[in-house]
Amino acid sequence: MEEDDRAVPLLASKIEYHENCPGCRVELLKQTRTGLPIRELFSIWIVVLCTGYWKLSLPNIFHPLFELLIFLTIFFFFPAALPISSLFPFLYFMIRDFHIAETEEDIGYYAGYVGSSFMLGRALTSVFWGLVADKYGRRPVLIFSTATVVVLNTLFGLSLNFWMAVVTRFLQGSLNGLLGPIKAYASEIFRDEYQALGLSAISTSWGIGLIIGPALGGFLAQPAEKYPHIFSQNSIFGKFPYFLPCLAISILAMGVTIATFWLPETLHNHKDTLPSHTSPEDRPHETDALQEGKSASKSLLTNWPLISSIIVYCVFSLHDMAYTEIFSLWAVSPKRLGGLSYTTQDVGVVLAISGFGLLVFQLTFYPYVERLLGPIMVSRIAGALSIPLLSTYPLIATLSGVALAVGLNCASVAKNVLSVSIVTGMFILQNKAVAQNQRGAANGLSMTAMSIFKAIGPAGGGAMFSWAQKRQHASFLPGVQMIFFVLSMVELIGVILTFRPFLVPTE
């Protein structure tokens, strides 16, 4: 072995430290940093961003990294989640302006196709990006993925017709391999006792992105109509009324792409992480299935703890994506069709409030609840509570004024908190079911399956929404009552699947 690539025991453990291995550097960080301080977070972010972590000495690399992690995970998932969700508040009006729907009730069908195209593209390529992340590292995939958001999300905002919108969304999903590798990254960068917090930060960031996205879309869409004193009808924002929210997200994605170059790599670039002379009984306990996973997950498809958690994750993802599309369509549709007659700006306010509530819960209460009950029980309880909550939505639509605002905001906050709690639990189970060298592929497999279900979600939700609006006077579950009943049944299936013998956690 070369002198600059020598292997020595990593502190008190038997794990080798390879000087030129980025994964070993992170392992050293995890052993030297026992706490999770968050002081001077933003000033540290600026320093690291401006100087570059590789230019610092080893102690200086590790000192600010944990403070940086929480901000980075939130910062990262915004460009991942924002393009998916930002179109929902204005998609109804965008499809209307394309003049492809023959009647107002048919808008939901076409909106579903646009919403599904992203997930369809991601379903076709997620395993590929996971394999790339396992072979070449997490960081190259993150850089490429965020860069594609800049280009394709901008083009989506400049869509001239329905088919251009579908194609740009499909390509954006196909070339965005961010979600799987970043989940693996978070499970590798945090110490064992902070696994729940790390993955909670990711699912929180994802959930907030799914909320902030619609808020941005709601506030920034059609700016020439909302803010005529700032944006002229003859400007590019008047000619392309849905370009401004897409441009704002693309600018953020550009900043994240640049910031990605300063992220440390967590993938080991040597064959062995344990000394050859170390006996099995001397090896340290590996809580993330590094020992068990090497034998049990040689084939990911035969790893039932992984597969069962992916299936449960897919069912809840189908529900969440359908709910996200239906909520925005329902809120902006007219009262005579069972909606709320909200503007895109009204929807943005509701979703912004939900995002704040979600952030507070996930970063303060969720780690303690997960530690007390475990990820499966938390997911099961959250799914069960979502069912009666969904049944209140048709009743909320009958309210008006302050009562409507209070009822809708409370329901929206509760629903999003419950949904993200479920997703966090599934993240934890999936990453504990495999070893590090398979986490990229495992999360890619999870993203492929989930993306298929999430592609079905908007298409099915949009079609169901249009169908429900045409049966306002049906004798059984008229109008929107049928929509939320079906969503409740999907949630119930997910809850049932959290029980043994179906869902089997890693021991």
PDB file of C-alpha atoms in Angstrom, residues 259-482:
ATOM      1  CA  ALA A 259     -22.782  24.490  -3.234  1.00  0.00           C
ATOM      2  CA  THR A 260     -22.697  20.760  -4.017  1.00  0.00           C
ATOM      3  CA  PHE A 261     -19.027  20.968  -4.971  1.00  0.00           C
ATOM      4  CA  TRP A 262     -18.199  21.615  -1.303  1.00  0.00           C
ATOM      5  CA  LEU A 263     -20.009  18.560   0.037  1.00  0.00           C
ATOM      6  CA  PRO A 264     -17.780  15.773   1.400  1.00  0.00           C
ATOM      7  CA  GLU A 265     -18.098  12.391  -0.288  1.00  0.00           C
ATOM      8  CA  THR A 266     -19.218   9.508   1.963  1.00  0.00           C
ATOM      9  CA  LEU A 267     -18.583   6.535  -0.323  1.00  0.00           C
ATOM     10  CA  HIS A 268     -15.496   4.475   0.513  1.00  0.00           C
ATOM     11  CA  ASN A 269     -13.103   4.104  -2.420  1.00  0.00           C
ATOM     12  CA  HIS A 270     -11.222   1.046  -1.171  1.00  0.00           C
ATOM     13  CA  LYS A 271     -12.284  -2.582  -1.156  1.00  0.00           C
ATOM     14  CA  ASP A 272     -12.110  -3.337   2.553  1.00  0.00           C
ATOM     15  CA  THR A 273     -13.159  -1.191   5.480  1.00  0.00           C
ATOM     16  CA  LEU A 274     -11.949  -3.750   8.070  1.00  0.00           C
ATOM     17  CA  PRO A 275      -8.362  -5.014   8.567  1.00  0.00           C
ATOM     18  CA  SER A 276      -7.750  -8.447   7.122  1.00  0.00           C
ATOM     19  CA  HIS A 277      -6.215  -9.659  10.387  1.00  0.00           C
ATOM     20  CA  THR A 278      -9.306  -8.754  12.412  1.00  0.00           C
ATOM     21  CA  SER A 279     -11.418 -11.685  13.492  1.00  0.00           C
ATOM     22  CA  PRO A 280     -15.219 -11.465  13.077  1.00  0.00           C
ATOM     23  CA  GLU A 281     -15.804 -11.352  16.829  1.00  0.00           C
ATOM     24  CA  ASP A 282     -13.495  -8.319  17.107  1.00  0.00           C
ATOM     25  CA  ARG A 283     -15.418  -6.319  14.537  1.00  0.00           C
ATOM     26  CA  PRO A 284     -17.485  -3.409  15.834  1.00  0.00           C
ATOM     27  CA  HIS A 285     -21.244  -3.593  15.944  1.00  0.00           C
ATOM     28  CA  GLU A 286     -22.735  -2.195  12.743  1.00  0.00           C
ATOM     29  CA  THR A 287     -26.250  -1.014  13.339  1.00  0.00           C
ATOM     30  CA  ASP A 288     -26.965  -0.194   9.701  1.00  0.00           C
ATOM     31  CA  ALA A 289     -26.749  -3.821   8.606  1.00  0.00           C
ATOM     32  CA  LEU A 290     -23.149  -3.749   7.405  1.00  0.00           C
ATOM     33  CA  GLN A 291     -22.704  -7.265   8.752  1.00  0.00           C
ATOM     34  CA  GLU A 292     -26.114  -8.795   8.203  1.00  0.00           C
ATOM     35  CA  GLY A 293     -26.671  -6.892   4.988  1.00  0.00           C
ATOM     36  CA  LYS A 294     -23.562  -8.340   3.314  1.00  0.00           C
ATOM     37  CA  SER A 295     -25.171 -11.766   3.324  1.00  0.00           C
ATOM     38  CA  ALA A 296     -28.852 -10.968   3.431  1.00  0.00           C
ATOM     39  CA  SER A 297     -28.832  -8.320   0.712  1.00  0.00           C
ATOM     40  CA  LYS A 298     -26.534  -9.792  -1.921  1.00  0.00           C
ATOM     41  CA  SER A 299     -29.638  -9.639  -4.061  1.00  0.00           C
ATOM     42  CA  LEU A 300     -31.785  -6.659  -3.195  1.00  0.00           C
ATOM     43  CA  LEU A 301     -34.884  -8.395  -4.533  1.00  0.00           C
ATOM     44  CA  THR A 302     -34.534 -11.192  -1.954  1.00  0.00           C
ATOM     45  CA  ASN A 303     -34.036  -8.780   0.955  1.00  0.00           C
ATOM     46  CA  TRP A 304     -37.564  -8.868   2.358  1.00  0.00           C
ATOM     47  CA  PRO A 305     -37.046  -6.194   5.062  1.00  0.00           C
ATOM     48  CA  LEU A 306     -36.060  -3.847   2.226  1.00  0.00           C
ATOM     49  CA  ILE A 307     -38.740  -4.948  -0.234  1.00  0.00           C
ATOM     50  CA  SER A 308     -41.555  -4.879   2.320  1.00  0.00           C
ATOM     51  CA  SER A 309     -40.635  -1.348   3.447  1.00  0.00           C
ATOM     52  CA  ILE A 310     -40.469  -0.217  -0.198  1.00  0.00           C
ATOM     53  CA  ILE A 311     -43.950  -1.608  -0.909  1.00  0.00           C
ATOM     54  CA  VAL A 312     -45.443   0.136   2.119  1.00  0.00           C
ATOM     55  CA  TYR A 313     -43.604   3.317   1.112  1.00  0.00           C
ATOM     56  CA  CYS A 314     -45.083   3.050  -2.386  1.00  0.00           C
ATOM     57  CA  VAL A 315     -48.657   2.750  -1.134  1.00  0.00           C
ATOM     58  CA  PHE A 316     -48.332   5.814   1.074  1.00  0.00           C
ATOM     59  CA  SER A 317     -46.523   7.676  -1.733  1.00  0.00           C
ATOM     60  CA  LEU A 318     -49.411   6.942  -4.102  1.00  0.00           C
ATOM     61  CA  HIS A 319     -51.760   8.428  -1.561  1.00  0.00           C
ATOM     62  CA  ASP A 320     -49.591  11.475  -0.851  1.00  0.00           C
ATOM     63  CA  MET A 321     -49.089  12.381  -4.509  1.00  0.00           C
ATOM     64  CA  ALA A 322     -52.774  11.964  -5.311  1.00  0.00           C
ATOM     65  CA  TYR A 323     -53.647  14.052  -2.247  1.00  0.00           C
ATOM     66  CA  THR A 324     -51.201  16.815  -3.242  1.00  0.00           C
ATOM     67  CA  GLU A 325     -52.718  17.117  -6.717  1.00  0.00           C
ATOM     68  CA  ILE A 326     -56.322  16.792  -5.532  1.00  0.00           C
ATOM     69  CA  PHE A 327     -55.896  19.325  -2.725  1.00  0.00           C
ATOM     70  CA  SER A 328     -54.763  22.090  -5.062  1.00  0.00           C
ATOM     71  CA  LEU A 329     -57.348  21.264  -7.741  1.00  0.00           C
ATOM     72  CA  TRP A 330     -60.072  21.105  -5.109  1.00  0.00           C
ATOM     73  CA  ALA A 331     -59.031  24.397  -3.512  1.00  0.00           C
ATOM     74  CA  VAL A 332     -59.042  26.402  -6.766  1.00  0.00           C
ATOM     75  CA  SER A 333     -62.117  24.782  -8.344  1.00  0.00           C
ATOM     76  CA  PRO A 334     -65.416  26.708  -8.100  1.00  0.00           C
ATOM     77  CA  LYS A 335     -67.814  26.336  -5.184  1.00  0.00           C
ATOM     78  CA  ARG A 336     -70.568  25.039  -7.465  1.00  0.00           C
ATOM     79  CA  LEU A 337     -68.377  22.010  -8.201  1.00  0.00           C
ATOM     80  CA  GLY A 338     -67.589  21.352  -4.530  1.00  0.00           C
ATOM     81  CA  GLY A 339     -64.356  23.366  -4.375  1.00  0.00           C
ATOM     82  CA  LEU A 340     -63.304  26.373  -2.333  1.00  0.00           C
ATOM     83  CA  SER A 341     -62.983  28.969  -5.140  1.00  0.00           C
ATOM     84  CA  TYR A 342     -59.524  29.864  -3.836  1.00  0.00           C
ATOM     85  CA  THR A 343     -56.975  31.791  -5.861  1.00  0.00           C
ATOM     86  CA  THR A 344     -53.469  30.460  -6.372  1.00  0.00           C
ATOM     87  CA  GLN A 345     -52.306  32.982  -3.788  1.00  0.00           C
ATOM     88  CA  ASP A 346     -54.823  31.664  -1.231  1.00  0.00           C
ATOM     89  CA  VAL A 347     -53.512  28.144  -1.774  1.00  0.00           C
ATOM     90  CA  GLY A 348     -49.972  29.428  -1.341  1.00  0.00           C
ATOM     91  CA  VAL A 349     -50.820  30.897   2.062  1.00  0.00           C
ATOM     92  CA  VAL A 350     -52.337  27.630   3.278  1.00  0.00           C
ATOM     93  CA  LEU A 351     -49.370  25.584   2.143  1.00  0.00           C
ATOM     94  CA  ALA A 352     -46.832  28.025   3.587  1.00  0.00           C
ATOM     95  CA  ILE A 353     -48.494  27.726   7.002  1.00  0.00           C
ATOM     96  CA  SER A 354     -48.414  23.939   6.655  1.00  0.00           C
ATOM     97  CA  GLY A 355     -44.706  24.069   5.868  1.00  0.00           C
ATOM     98  CA  PHE A 356     -43.908  25.999   9.016  1.00  0.00           C
ATOM     99  CA  GLY A 357     -45.893  23.610  11.179  1.00  0.00           C
ATOM    100  CA  LEU A 358     -44.219  20.629   9.552  1.00  0.00           C
ATOM    101  CA  LEU A 359     -40.732  22.056  10.120  1.00  0.00           C
ATOM    102  CA  VAL A 360     -41.382  22.643  13.816  1.00  0.00           C
ATOM    103  CA  PHE A 361     -42.764  19.140  14.376  1.00  0.00           C
ATOM    104  CA  GLN A 362     -40.187  17.132  12.457  1.00  0.00           C
ATOM    105  CA  LEU A 363     -37.092  18.863  13.822  1.00  0.00           C
ATOM    106  CA  THR A 364     -38.271  18.993  17.437  1.00  0.00           C
ATOM    107  CA  PHE A 365     -40.777  16.246  18.261  1.00  0.00           C
ATOM    108  CA  TYR A 366     -40.309  13.511  15.662  1.00  0.00           C
ATOM    109  CA  PRO A 367     -36.852  12.231  16.783  1.00  0.00           C
ATOM    110  CA  TYR A 368     -38.162  11.752  20.326  1.00  0.00           C
ATOM    111  CA  VAL A 369     -41.375  10.092  19.190  1.00  0.00           C
ATOM    112  CA  GLU A 370     -39.428   7.765  16.887  1.00  0.00           C
ATOM    113  CA  ARG A 371     -37.015   6.864  19.675  1.00  0.00           C
ATOM    114  CA  LEU A 372     -39.939   6.069  21.993  1.00  0.00           C
ATOM    115  CA  LEU A 373     -42.199   4.141  19.607  1.00  0.00           C
ATOM    116  CA  GLY A 374     -39.979   3.098  16.706  1.00  0.00           C
ATOM    117  CA  PRO A 375     -40.406   3.961  13.000  1.00  0.00           C
ATOM    118  CA  ILE A 376     -43.030   1.290  12.263  1.00  0.00           C
ATOM    119  CA  MET A 377     -45.356   2.251  15.118  1.00  0.00           C
ATOM    120  CA  VAL A 378     -45.033   5.943  14.281  1.00  0.00           C
ATOM    121  CA  SER A 379     -45.935   5.251  10.637  1.00  0.00           C
ATOM    122  CA  ARG A 380     -48.856   3.032  11.641  1.00  0.00           C
ATOM    123  CA  ILE A 381     -50.331   5.579  14.041  1.00  0.00           C
ATOM    124  CA  ALA A 382     -49.854   8.442  11.576  1.00  0.00           C
ATOM    125  CA  GLY A 383     -51.610   6.480   8.821  1.00  0.00           C
ATOM    126  CA  ALA A 384     -54.501   5.553  11.098  1.00  0.00           C
ATOM    127  CA  LEU A 385     -55.023   9.174  12.198  1.00  0.00           C
ATOM    128  CA  SER A 386     -55.014  10.353   8.573  1.00  0.00           C
ATOM    129  CA  ILE A 387     -58.182   8.387   7.752  1.00  0.00           C
ATOM    130  CA  PRO A 388     -60.659  10.287   9.991  1.00  0.00           C
ATOM    131  CA  LEU A 389     -58.842  13.533   9.156  1.00  0.00           C
ATOM    132  CA  LEU A 390     -59.526  13.077   5.425  1.00  0.00           C
ATOM    133  CA  SER A 391     -63.229  12.606   6.121  1.00  0.00           C
ATOM    134  CA  THR A 392     -63.413  16.167   7.472  1.00  0.00           C
ATOM    135  CA  TYR A 393     -62.407  17.820   4.181  1.00  0.00           C
ATOM    136  CA  PRO A 394     -65.893  17.774   2.567  1.00  0.00           C
ATOM    137  CA  LEU A 395     -67.234  19.318   5.779  1.00  0.00           C
ATOM    138  CA  ILE A 396     -64.570  22.020   5.680  1.00  0.00           C
ATOM    139  CA  ALA A 397     -65.775  22.961   2.174  1.00  0.00           C
ATOM    140  CA  THR A 398     -69.167  23.919   3.651  1.00  0.00           C
ATOM    141  CA  LEU A 399     -67.567  26.552   5.897  1.00  0.00           C
ATOM    142  CA  SER A 400     -66.803  30.151   5.001  1.00  0.00           C
ATOM    143  CA  GLY A 401     -64.850  33.126   6.240  1.00  0.00           C
ATOM    144  CA  VAL A 402     -62.643  32.701   9.320  1.00  0.00           C
ATOM    145  CA  ALA A 403     -64.045  29.253  10.099  1.00  0.00           C
ATOM    146  CA  LEU A 404     -62.988  28.006   6.669  1.00  0.00           C
ATOM    147  CA  ALA A 405     -59.482  29.457   6.994  1.00  0.00           C
ATOM    148  CA  VAL A 406     -58.928  28.030  10.482  1.00  0.00           C
ATOM    149  CA  GLY A 407     -60.374  24.609   9.654  1.00  0.00           C
ATOM    150  CA  LEU A 408     -58.476  24.257   6.392  1.00  0.00           C
ATOM    151  CA  ASN A 409     -55.131  25.353   7.847  1.00  0.00           C
ATOM    152  CA  CYS A 410     -55.426  23.045  10.852  1.00  0.00           C
ATOM    153  CA  ALA A 411     -56.346  20.083   8.657  1.00  0.00           C
ATOM    154  CA  SER A 412     -53.550  20.839   6.194  1.00  0.00           C
ATOM    155  CA  VAL A 413     -50.891  21.103   8.907  1.00  0.00           C
ATOM    156  CA  ALA A 414     -52.034  17.878  10.547  1.00  0.00           C
ATOM    157  CA  LYS A 415     -52.216  15.973   7.259  1.00  0.00           C
ATOM    158  CA  ASN A 416     -48.724  16.971   6.156  1.00  0.00           C
ATOM    159  CA  VAL A 417     -47.199  16.223   9.571  1.00  0.00           C
ATOM    160  CA  LEU A 418     -48.729  12.745   9.505  1.00  0.00           C
ATOM    161  CA  SER A 419     -47.650  12.080   5.909  1.00  0.00           C
ATOM    162  CA  VAL A 420     -44.028  13.076   6.449  1.00  0.00           C
ATOM    163  CA  SER A 421     -43.860  11.045   9.678  1.00  0.00           C
ATOM    164  CA  ILE A 422     -44.806   7.964   7.648  1.00  0.00           C
ATOM    165  CA  VAL A 423     -42.212   8.685   4.968  1.00  0.00           C
ATOM    166  CA  THR A 424     -39.474   9.215   7.578  1.00  0.00           C
ATOM    167  CA  GLY A 425     -40.207   5.835   9.146  1.00  0.00           C
ATOM    168  CA  MET A 426     -39.914   4.108   5.785  1.00  0.00           C
ATOM    169  CA  PHE A 427     -36.632   5.926   5.050  1.00  0.00           C
ATOM    170  CA  ILE A 428     -35.161   4.597   8.289  1.00  0.00           C
ATOM    171  CA  LEU A 429     -36.245   1.013   7.610  1.00  0.00           C
ATOM    172  CA  GLN A 430     -34.909   1.015   4.050  1.00  0.00           C
ATOM    173  CA  ASN A 431     -31.460   2.341   4.909  1.00  0.00           C
ATOM    174  CA  LYS A 432     -31.036  -0.038   7.842  1.00  0.00           C
ATOM    175  CA  ALA A 433     -31.864  -3.027   5.646  1.00  0.00           C
ATOM    176  CA  VAL A 434     -28.743  -2.801   3.444  1.00  0.00           C
ATOM    177  CA  ALA A 435     -24.996  -2.240   3.653  1.00  0.00           C
ATOM    178  CA  GLN A 436     -23.362   0.983   2.473  1.00  0.00           C
ATOM    179  CA  ASN A 437     -22.178  -0.448  -0.829  1.00  0.00           C
ATOM    180  CA  GLN A 438     -25.791  -1.190  -1.755  1.00  0.00           C
ATOM    181  CA  ARG A 439     -27.527   1.891  -0.377  1.00  0.00           C
ATOM    182  CA  GLY A 440     -27.416   3.795  -3.639  1.00  0.00           C
ATOM    183  CA  ALA A 441     -28.910   0.878  -5.567  1.00  0.00           C
ATOM    184  CA  ALA A 442     -31.424   0.133  -2.800  1.00  0.00           C
ATOM    185  CA  ASN A 443     -32.633   3.718  -2.712  1.00  0.00           C
ATOM    186  CA  GLY A 444     -32.673   3.745  -6.517  1.00  0.00           C
ATOM    187  CA  LEU A 445     -34.894   0.664  -6.458  1.00  0.00           C
ATOM    188  CA  SER A 446     -37.103   2.380  -3.894  1.00  0.00           C
ATOM    189  CA  MET A 447     -37.296   5.500  -6.050  1.00  0.00           C
ATOM    190  CA  THR A 448     -38.195   3.476  -9.140  1.00  0.00           C
ATOM    191  CA  ALA A 449     -41.059   1.699  -7.419  1.00  0.00           C
ATOM    192  CA  MET A 450     -42.196   4.851  -5.635  1.00  0.00           C
ATOM    193  CA  SER A 451     -42.047   6.914  -8.821  1.00  0.00           C
ATOM    194  CA  ILE A 452     -44.317   4.440 -10.616  1.00  0.00           C
ATOM    195  CA  PHE A 453     -46.872   4.798  -7.858  1.00  0.00           C
ATOM    196  CA  LYS A 454     -46.420   8.569  -7.748  1.00  0.00           C
ATOM    197  CA  ALA A 455     -46.925   8.689 -11.506  1.00  0.00           C
ATOM    198  CA  ILE A 456     -50.217   6.885 -11.007  1.00  0.00           C
ATOM    199  CA  GLY A 457     -51.127   9.295  -8.206  1.00  0.00           C
ATOM    200  CA  PRO A 458     -51.529  12.561 -10.173  1.00  0.00           C
ATOM    201  CA  ALA A 459     -53.026  10.837 -13.229  1.00  0.00           C
ATOM    202  CA  GLY A 460     -55.447   8.834 -11.133  1.00  0.00           C
ATOM    203  CA  GLY A 461     -56.142  11.757  -8.824  1.00  0.00           C
ATOM    204  CA  GLY A 462     -56.797  14.134 -11.712  1.00  0.00           C
ATOM    205  CA  ALA A 463     -59.095  11.640 -13.448  1.00  0.00           C
ATOM    206  CA  MET A 464     -60.931  10.886 -10.213  1.00  0.00           C
ATOM    207  CA  PHE A 465     -61.304  14.585  -9.496  1.00  0.00           C
ATOM    208  CA  SER A 466     -62.852  15.244 -12.920  1.00  0.00           C
ATOM    209  CA  TRP A 467     -65.158  12.235 -12.541  1.00  0.00           C
ATOM    210  CA  ALA A 468     -66.257  13.297  -9.055  1.00  0.00           C
ATOM    211  CA  GLN A 469     -67.077  16.812 -10.216  1.00  0.00           C
ATOM    212  CA  LYS A 470     -69.515  15.342 -12.760  1.00  0.00           C
ATOM    213  CA  ARG A 471     -71.490  13.462 -10.084  1.00  0.00           C
ATOM    214  CA  GLN A 472     -72.479  16.299  -7.784  1.00  0.00           C
ATOM    215  CA  HIS A 473     -75.968  14.914  -7.281  1.00  0.00           C
ATOM    216  CA  ALA A 474     -75.165  11.212  -6.900  1.00  0.00           C
ATOM    217  CA  SER A 475     -76.950   9.410  -4.075  1.00  0.00           C
ATOM    218  CA  PHE A 476     -73.786   7.707  -2.771  1.00  0.00           C
ATOM    219  CA  LEU A 477     -70.820   9.911  -1.800  1.00  0.00           C
ATOM    220  CA  PRO A 478     -71.576  12.786  -4.189  1.00  0.00           C
ATOM    221  CA  GLY A 479     -68.861  15.071  -5.526  1.00  0.00           C
ATOM    222  CA  VAL A 480     -65.721  15.536  -3.455  1.00  0.00           C
ATOM    223  CA  GLN A 481     -66.943  13.124  -0.802  1.00  0.00           C
ATOM    224  CA  MET A 482     -66.027  10.257  -3.133  1.00  0.00           C
TER     225      MET A 482
END
